[in-house]
Coordinates of C-alpha atoms in Angstrom, one line a residue:
Chain A
X1 CA 99.3 143.9 118.0
X2 CA 95.5 144.6 120.0
X3 CA 94.1 148.0 119.8
X4 CA 91.9 147.2 122.4
X5 CA 92.1 148.3 126.6
X6 CA 92.8 145.5 128.5
X7 CA 89.4 144.4 130.1
X8 CA 88.3 144.6 126.5
X9 CA 90.6 142.6 124.5
X10 CA 90.6 139.9 127.5
X11 CA 86.7 139.6 127.4
X12 CA 87.1 139.8 123.6
X13 CA 89.4 136.7 123.8
X14 CA 87.0 134.6 126.1
X15 CA 84.5 135.3 124.1
X16 CA 86.2 133.9 120.8
X17 CA 86.5 130.9 122.5
X18 CA 82.4 129.8 122.1
X19 CA 81.8 127.7 119.8
X20 CA 80.6 129.7 116.4
X21 CA 82.1 133.2 117.5
X22 CA 85.3 134.5 116.0
X23 CA 86.8 137.7 116.7
X24 CA 84.2 139.7 114.9
X25 CA 81.5 138.8 116.7
X26 CA 83.3 138.4 119.8
X27 CA 83.9 142.1 119.3
X28 CA 80.5 143.1 118.5
X29 CA 79.1 141.6 121.7
X30 CA 81.5 143.0 123.8
X31 CA 80.8 146.6 122.6
X32 CA 77.4 145.6 122.8
X33 CA 77.5 144.4 126.7
X34 CA 79.5 148.1 127.0
X35 CA 76.9 150.1 125.6
X36 CA 73.4 148.0 126.0
X37 CA 72.1 148.0 130.0
X38 CA 74.2 147.4 132.4
X39 CA 71.4 145.0 134.6
X40 CA 71.3 142.7 131.5
X41 CA 75.1 142.1 131.6
X42 CA 75.6 141.5 135.6
X43 CA 72.4 139.2 135.4
X44 CA 74.4 137.4 131.7
X45 CA 78.0 137.4 133.9
X46 CA 76.2 136.0 136.9
X47 CA 73.9 133.1 134.8
X48 CA 77.8 132.0 133.4
X49 CA 78.9 132.3 136.3
X50 CA 76.6 130.2 138.7
X51 CA 76.0 127.9 135.6
X52 CA 78.4 125.1 136.9
X53 CA 77.8 125.5 140.5
X54 CA 73.7 125.2 140.1
X55 CA 74.0 122.1 137.3
X56 CA 75.0 118.7 137.9
X57 CA 73.7 115.4 136.7
X58 CA 70.4 113.0 138.1
X59 CA 71.0 110.1 139.8
X60 CA 69.0 107.9 138.2
X61 CA 69.0 109.4 134.5
X62 CA 72.5 111.3 134.0
X63 CA 71.0 114.2 132.1
X64 CA 71.0 117.8 133.4
X65 CA 69.6 118.3 136.7
X66 CA 69.7 121.3 139.3
X67 CA 72.1 121.0 142.2
X68 CA 70.1 121.1 145.8
X69 CA 70.4 124.2 147.7
X70 CA 70.6 122.7 151.1
X71 CA 73.1 119.9 150.7
X72 CA 75.0 120.9 147.6
X73 CA 73.9 118.0 146.3
X74 CA 72.2 117.1 142.5
X75 CA 68.9 116.4 143.3
X76 CA 66.8 114.2 140.6
X77 CA 65.8 115.9 137.1
X78 CA 62.5 117.2 136.7
X79 CA 61.8 114.4 134.8
X80 CA 62.8 111.2 136.6
X81 CA 60.6 112.6 139.7
X82 CA 57.7 112.9 137.9
X83 CA 55.2 110.7 138.8
X84 CA 53.4 111.2 135.8
X85 CA 55.6 109.7 132.9
X86 CA 55.5 106.4 131.8
X87 CA 58.1 104.0 134.3
X88 CA 58.2 101.6 132.1
X89 CA 60.0 103.3 128.7
X90 CA 63.5 104.0 128.9
X91 CA 64.6 106.5 125.9
X92 CA 68.4 106.2 125.3
X93 CA 70.8 109.4 123.8
X94 CA 73.8 110.3 124.0
X95 CA 73.8 113.4 125.7
X96 CA 72.0 115.8 127.9
X97 CA 71.3 118.7 125.0
X98 CA 69.2 115.7 123.5
X99 CA 67.0 114.7 126.0
X100 CA 65.6 118.4 125.7
X101 CA 65.5 118.0 122.4
X102 CA 63.4 114.8 122.7
X103 CA 61.4 116.2 125.2
X104 CA 60.9 119.4 123.1
X105 CA 59.0 117.1 120.7
X106 CA 56.2 116.1 122.8
X107 CA 56.1 113.1 121.9
X108 CA 57.8 110.8 124.5
X109 CA 56.2 110.4 128.1
X110 CA 58.7 107.8 129.2
X111 CA 61.9 107.7 131.3
X112 CA 65.6 108.9 129.9
X113 CA 69.1 107.5 130.2
X114 CA 72.4 110.0 129.1
X115 CA 75.0 107.6 127.5
X116 CA 77.7 110.5 127.7
X117 CA 78.7 109.7 124.4
X118 CA 79.0 107.0 121.9
X119 CA 81.1 103.7 121.6
X120 CA 83.9 104.5 119.3
X121 CA 86.3 102.2 118.8
X122 CA 88.5 104.5 116.8
X123 CA 89.0 106.9 119.7
X124 CA 89.5 104.2 122.1
X125 CA 85.7 104.8 123.8
X126 CA 84.6 101.4 124.8
X127 CA 81.1 99.8 126.6
X128 CA 82.6 100.8 129.4
X129 CA 83.4 104.3 130.2
X130 CA 79.7 105.1 128.9
X131 CA 76.4 105.0 131.7
X132 CA 75.6 101.3 130.0
X133 CA 76.7 99.8 133.7
X134 CA 73.6 102.3 134.9
X135 CA 71.6 101.7 132.3
X136 CA 71.3 97.3 132.8
X137 CA 71.3 98.4 136.7
X138 CA 68.1 100.5 136.0
X139 CA 66.2 97.2 134.2
X140 CA 67.2 94.8 136.4
X141 CA 65.6 96.8 139.3
X142 CA 62.9 98.5 137.9
X143 CA 60.0 97.3 135.6
X144 CA 61.0 98.2 132.1
X145 CA 59.2 96.8 128.8
X146 CA 60.8 98.9 126.0
X147 CA 64.1 100.8 125.8
X148 CA 64.1 103.5 122.9
X149 CA 67.6 103.7 121.3
X150 CA 67.9 107.5 120.4
X151 CA 71.4 107.9 119.6
X152 CA 72.6 110.3 116.9
X153 CA 72.0 108.2 113.2
X154 CA 75.8 107.9 112.6
X155 CA 78.4 105.0 112.1
X156 CA 79.5 105.5 116.4
X157 CA 75.6 105.9 117.2
X158 CA 74.6 102.9 115.1
X159 CA 77.2 100.7 116.6
X160 CA 76.2 101.5 119.5
X161 CA 72.7 101.2 119.2
X162 CA 73.7 97.6 118.3
X163 CA 75.4 96.4 121.3
X164 CA 72.2 98.2 123.2
X165 CA 70.2 95.9 121.6
X166 CA 72.4 92.9 122.2
X167 CA 73.0 93.4 125.9
X168 CA 69.6 94.3 126.9
X169 CA 67.3 92.2 124.9
X170 CA 68.7 89.1 126.9
X171 CA 67.1 90.7 129.9
X172 CA 64.1 90.1 128.1
X173 CA 63.2 93.6 127.8
X174 CA 62.3 94.9 124.0
X175 CA 64.8 97.5 122.0
X176 CA 63.4 99.4 119.7
X177 CA 65.5 102.2 118.0
X178 CA 64.3 105.4 116.6
X179 CA 62.8 105.9 112.7
X180 CA 65.9 106.9 110.3
X181 CA 64.3 108.5 107.0
X182 CA 63.6 111.8 105.5
X183 CA 63.1 114.8 107.0
X184 CA 60.1 116.3 107.3
X185 CA 59.6 119.3 104.0
X186 CA 63.2 117.4 103.5
X187 CA 63.4 116.3 99.4
X188 CA 63.3 113.5 97.5
X189 CA 65.9 114.8 94.6
X190 CA 68.5 116.3 97.4
X191 CA 68.2 113.6 100.1
X192 CA 72.1 111.2 100.5
X193 CA 71.2 107.2 98.8
X194 CA 72.4 106.3 102.8
X195 CA 69.1 108.2 104.2
X196 CA 66.8 107.1 101.2
X197 CA 68.0 103.7 101.9
X198 CA 66.7 103.7 105.2
X199 CA 63.8 105.9 104.3
X200 CA 62.5 102.9 102.1
X201 CA 63.9 100.0 104.5
X202 CA 62.0 101.7 107.6
X203 CA 58.8 102.0 105.0
X204 CA 55.2 101.4 106.7
X205 CA 52.1 100.7 106.1
X206 CA 49.7 103.8 105.3
Chain B
X1 CA 57.0 126.5 128.5
X2 CA 60.7 125.7 128.8
X3 CA 61.7 122.1 128.7
X4 CA 64.8 123.3 130.3
X5 CA 66.3 123.3 134.3
X6 CA 65.8 127.1 135.3
X7 CA 69.4 128.1 135.8
X8 CA 70.0 127.1 131.9
X9 CA 66.4 128.8 130.8
X10 CA 67.9 131.8 132.8
X11 CA 71.5 131.7 131.2
X12 CA 69.9 131.1 127.6
X13 CA 67.5 134.0 127.8
X14 CA 70.2 136.5 129.3
X15 CA 72.7 135.5 126.1
X16 CA 69.3 135.9 124.0
X17 CA 69.6 139.2 124.6
X18 CA 73.2 139.9 122.8
X19 CA 72.9 140.9 119.3
X20 CA 73.1 138.4 116.6
X21 CA 72.0 135.8 119.0
X22 CA 68.9 133.8 118.5
X23 CA 67.4 131.1 121.2
X24 CA 69.1 128.1 118.9
X25 CA 72.7 129.7 119.4
X26 CA 72.1 131.3 123.1
X27 CA 71.1 127.1 123.6
X28 CA 73.9 126.2 122.1
X29 CA 76.6 128.5 123.3
X30 CA 75.1 127.9 127.2
X31 CA 75.4 123.6 127.1
X32 CA 79.2 124.6 125.2
X33 CA 79.6 126.1 128.8
X34 CA 78.0 123.2 130.8
X35 CA 80.8 120.8 128.5
X36 CA 83.9 123.3 128.5
X37 CA 86.7 123.8 130.3
X38 CA 85.5 125.4 133.7
X39 CA 88.0 127.0 133.4
X40 CA 87.0 128.7 130.5
X41 CA 83.3 129.7 131.9
X42 CA 84.7 130.9 134.8
X43 CA 87.3 133.9 132.8
X44 CA 84.4 134.4 130.7
X45 CA 81.9 135.4 133.5
X46 CA 84.6 137.2 135.3
X47 CA 85.3 138.9 132.1
X48 CA 81.8 139.8 131.5
X49 CA 81.0 140.8 135.2
X50 CA 84.3 143.2 135.6
X51 CA 84.0 144.6 132.1
X52 CA 81.8 147.9 133.2
X53 CA 83.5 148.3 136.0
X54 CA 87.2 148.5 134.2
X55 CA 86.2 150.4 131.3
X56 CA 85.4 154.4 131.3
X57 CA 85.8 156.9 128.9
X58 CA 88.8 158.9 128.4
X59 CA 88.4 162.6 130.0
X60 CA 90.2 163.9 126.5
X61 CA 89.0 162.1 123.8
X62 CA 86.2 160.2 125.6
X63 CA 87.0 156.7 123.7
X64 CA 87.1 153.4 125.7
X65 CA 89.7 154.1 128.8
X66 CA 90.9 151.7 131.5
X67 CA 89.6 153.3 135.0
X68 CA 92.7 153.4 137.5
X69 CA 93.2 151.0 139.9
X70 CA 94.0 153.0 142.3
X71 CA 91.8 155.8 142.6
X72 CA 88.4 154.4 140.6
X73 CA 88.5 157.4 138.1
X74 CA 88.9 157.0 134.6
X75 CA 92.4 157.2 133.0
X76 CA 93.5 159.0 130.2
X77 CA 93.7 156.7 127.3
X78 CA 96.2 155.0 125.7
X79 CA 96.7 157.4 122.8
X80 CA 95.8 160.9 124.6
X81 CA 98.7 160.2 126.7
X82 CA 101.0 158.5 123.9
X83 CA 103.6 161.2 123.6
X84 CA 104.3 160.0 119.9
X85 CA 101.0 161.0 118.6
X86 CA 101.0 164.0 116.0
X87 CA 98.8 166.3 118.7
X88 CA 97.9 169.2 115.4
X89 CA 95.9 166.5 114.1
X90 CA 92.3 165.2 115.3
X91 CA 90.0 162.3 113.6
X92 CA 86.3 162.7 115.1
X93 CA 84.4 159.4 114.7
X94 CA 80.8 158.6 116.2
X95 CA 81.4 156.1 118.6
X96 CA 84.6 154.3 120.4
X97 CA 84.0 151.6 118.8
X98 CA 84.5 153.6 115.0
X99 CA 88.4 154.4 117.3
X100 CA 89.5 151.4 117.5
X101 CA 88.4 150.5 113.8
X102 CA 90.4 153.9 112.4
X103 CA 93.3 152.1 115.0
X104 CA 93.5 149.3 113.0
X105 CA 93.8 150.8 109.9
X106 CA 97.2 151.8 111.1
X107 CA 97.0 154.5 109.0
X108 CA 96.1 158.0 111.4
X109 CA 99.1 158.8 114.1
X110 CA 97.0 161.6 115.5
X111 CA 94.5 161.8 118.1
X112 CA 90.5 161.4 118.5
X113 CA 87.5 162.6 119.8
X114 CA 84.2 160.7 120.0
X115 CA 81.0 162.6 119.9
X116 CA 79.2 159.9 121.3
X117 CA 76.3 160.1 118.4
X118 CA 75.3 161.7 115.4
X119 CA 73.1 165.0 115.2
X120 CA 69.7 163.9 114.0
X121 CA 66.9 165.7 113.9
X122 CA 64.4 163.2 113.3
X123 CA 65.4 161.3 116.6
X124 CA 65.6 165.3 118.5
X125 CA 69.5 164.6 118.7
X126 CA 71.0 168.4 118.1
X127 CA 74.6 169.4 118.3
X128 CA 74.2 170.1 122.4
X129 CA 73.3 166.2 123.1
X130 CA 76.7 165.8 122.2
X131 CA 80.2 166.0 122.7
X132 CA 80.7 168.6 119.9
X133 CA 81.2 171.7 123.0
X134 CA 84.0 169.3 124.3
X135 CA 85.9 168.8 120.7
X136 CA 85.7 173.2 120.4
X137 CA 87.2 173.5 124.1
X138 CA 90.0 170.9 122.9
X139 CA 90.8 172.9 119.2
X140 CA 90.6 176.3 121.4
X141 CA 93.3 175.7 124.4
X142 CA 95.6 173.6 121.8
X143 CA 97.8 173.7 118.8
X144 CA 95.1 172.2 116.1
X145 CA 95.8 172.0 112.6
X146 CA 93.2 169.6 111.1
X147 CA 89.5 168.2 112.3
X148 CA 89.1 165.0 110.3
X149 CA 85.7 163.9 110.5
X150 CA 85.2 160.3 110.4
X151 CA 81.5 160.0 111.3
X152 CA 79.9 157.2 109.3
X153 CA 78.8 158.4 105.3
X154 CA 74.8 158.2 106.3
X155 CA 72.8 160.6 106.3
X156 CA 73.4 162.0 109.8
X157 CA 77.5 161.0 109.6
X158 CA 76.8 163.7 106.5
X159 CA 74.7 166.3 108.2
X160 CA 77.0 166.0 111.4
X161 CA 80.3 166.2 109.0
X162 CA 78.5 168.9 107.6
X163 CA 78.1 171.1 111.0
X164 CA 81.3 170.5 112.2
X165 CA 82.9 172.1 109.1
X166 CA 80.1 175.0 109.6
X167 CA 81.6 175.3 113.3
X168 CA 85.4 174.6 113.0
X169 CA 86.5 176.5 110.4
X170 CA 86.3 179.9 111.6
X171 CA 88.3 178.7 114.6
X172 CA 91.1 178.9 111.8
X173 CA 91.6 174.8 111.3
X174 CA 91.1 173.0 108.6
X175 CA 88.0 170.4 108.0
X176 CA 88.4 167.4 105.9
X177 CA 86.9 164.5 105.4
X178 CA 87.5 160.9 104.6
X179 CA 87.0 159.9 101.4
X180 CA 83.6 157.8 100.1
X181 CA 83.9 155.6 97.2
X182 CA 84.3 151.8 96.2
X183 CA 85.6 149.5 98.7
X184 CA 88.3 147.8 97.9
X185 CA 87.6 144.7 95.9
X186 CA 84.4 146.3 95.2
X187 CA 82.5 145.9 92.0
X188 CA 81.7 148.8 89.9
X189 CA 78.4 146.8 88.5
X190 CA 77.4 146.2 91.5
X191 CA 78.0 149.5 93.2
X192 CA 74.8 151.8 93.9
X193 CA 74.9 155.5 92.6
X194 CA 75.3 157.5 95.4
X195 CA 78.4 155.8 96.2
X196 CA 79.4 155.5 92.7
X197 CA 78.4 158.8 92.4
X198 CA 81.0 160.5 95.6
X199 CA 83.5 158.3 93.7
X200 CA 83.3 160.1 90.8
X201 CA 82.8 162.9 92.6
X202 CA 85.8 162.2 95.2
X203 CA 88.4 161.2 91.7
X204 CA 92.0 162.2 92.3
X205 CA 94.9 162.3 89.9
X206 CA 97.5 159.6 89.7

C-alpha cells in the first residue's frame, strides 16, 4: 500500500535503487525536491539525464572522458591529452573511479590504464574480459619504462597484479605494485594481521 | 581544483545540494549512475524532472496532490475525494510530509488540513502567513465536529496549537491535541524531563 501520490511514489522508488539510499532517505530527498528551489531540482534532473550521453571512455586509457559535442565520439581524456604528463609511466587501475582517486592524491604525474575489472576465476572473468590486450598494445607501440599496478589489495586485485607482472616483464618494462601497509592515522593494535604482515614485508630504510 | 570531467563534476555538485548528501556520497552516487543500468538512470532523471510539474497542492486541504493532466490544474487530493473518510474530523498538520506520516499510521480516517508552517514570532511568521484562514472557512462551511491539532511538539508547534484552539473553540468545534509522551520502545531512564513531564500529565486510566 503506498500512501504517496503517484509521481512522488515513482521518484521515491527510483531513488531507492541508488546505493546506500533506503526508502526513508529516498522519501526525505523527494520531499526536499518538492520544497527546494525549482532551479536546483531542474538542474539535477538535467545533469542526471545528460550524464550518460556526455560521458564515455577515453580511447587510449579507458578512463572517463567527455563526448565530443561536434562528432559525438568520445574524446581523448584530460590526462592522456596533457603534454606535461610523464608518458613513460603507466598506472594501471581497476575502475575509472580509481583513476580519479589516484589523481586526487596529486602524487602521480604519468598516464593511466583502466582495466574495467579484475581477473576473477570464481566469477569466470579471465584476462580477455579486461582491457589488458590494449595495455600490451600501448606498451608495444610507445616508450614505456614502468607499469605501476594499482589494483585493489584484494584477492582478485593481487591475482591481477601478478598476471600483469608475468605478461609485461618479458617486454622489458619494470612492473611495480603500490605499497600495502598501515593506512595513515591507523592503529597498530587494531590492524588486521594480513595488513600488518604486508607492512612488515614492505618495510623501507629511513 | 576538480579532477572530474565536467558532466560528472556538475552532477556531483547538484547532488551535494541534497540534504544529508556530502561530496563523497554525491561522487559515489554519480559513479553508480555511470555504471548502473541505463534505464534506471533515465527513469530517475525523468521522475525528478516531472515531479514539480505533476505535483501541486490540493485546493481543499493543501496537502500534496497530482496535477490534472487535462486542464493542468491541481486536482483535489486522494484523501479529500475519498467518500469513505469521516468528514466531520480534521487533522491539522504543519507540512504535507506530516500528512503522509499520519496517513501511514492508519489510525486516522478523517480529513486533513496542512498549515504550511507554524506561527513563529521570532521569525516574523504570524497566523496570516499560514493556511489558517482557509481552515476557518472549511469549519464555517462544513459540518466539522473535531479539529485534531497534530503540529510538532516544539515551541512553535505548541504555540500554533494554542492559537488554533483559541480561534476554533468559539466556533463550537472541539479542538484536541495529539498526545505527547514516551515514544514506543523508549526508555524512562533516558527520556528528557520535558517529555517525561508531558507523559505524566497526559496519563490515562487503564
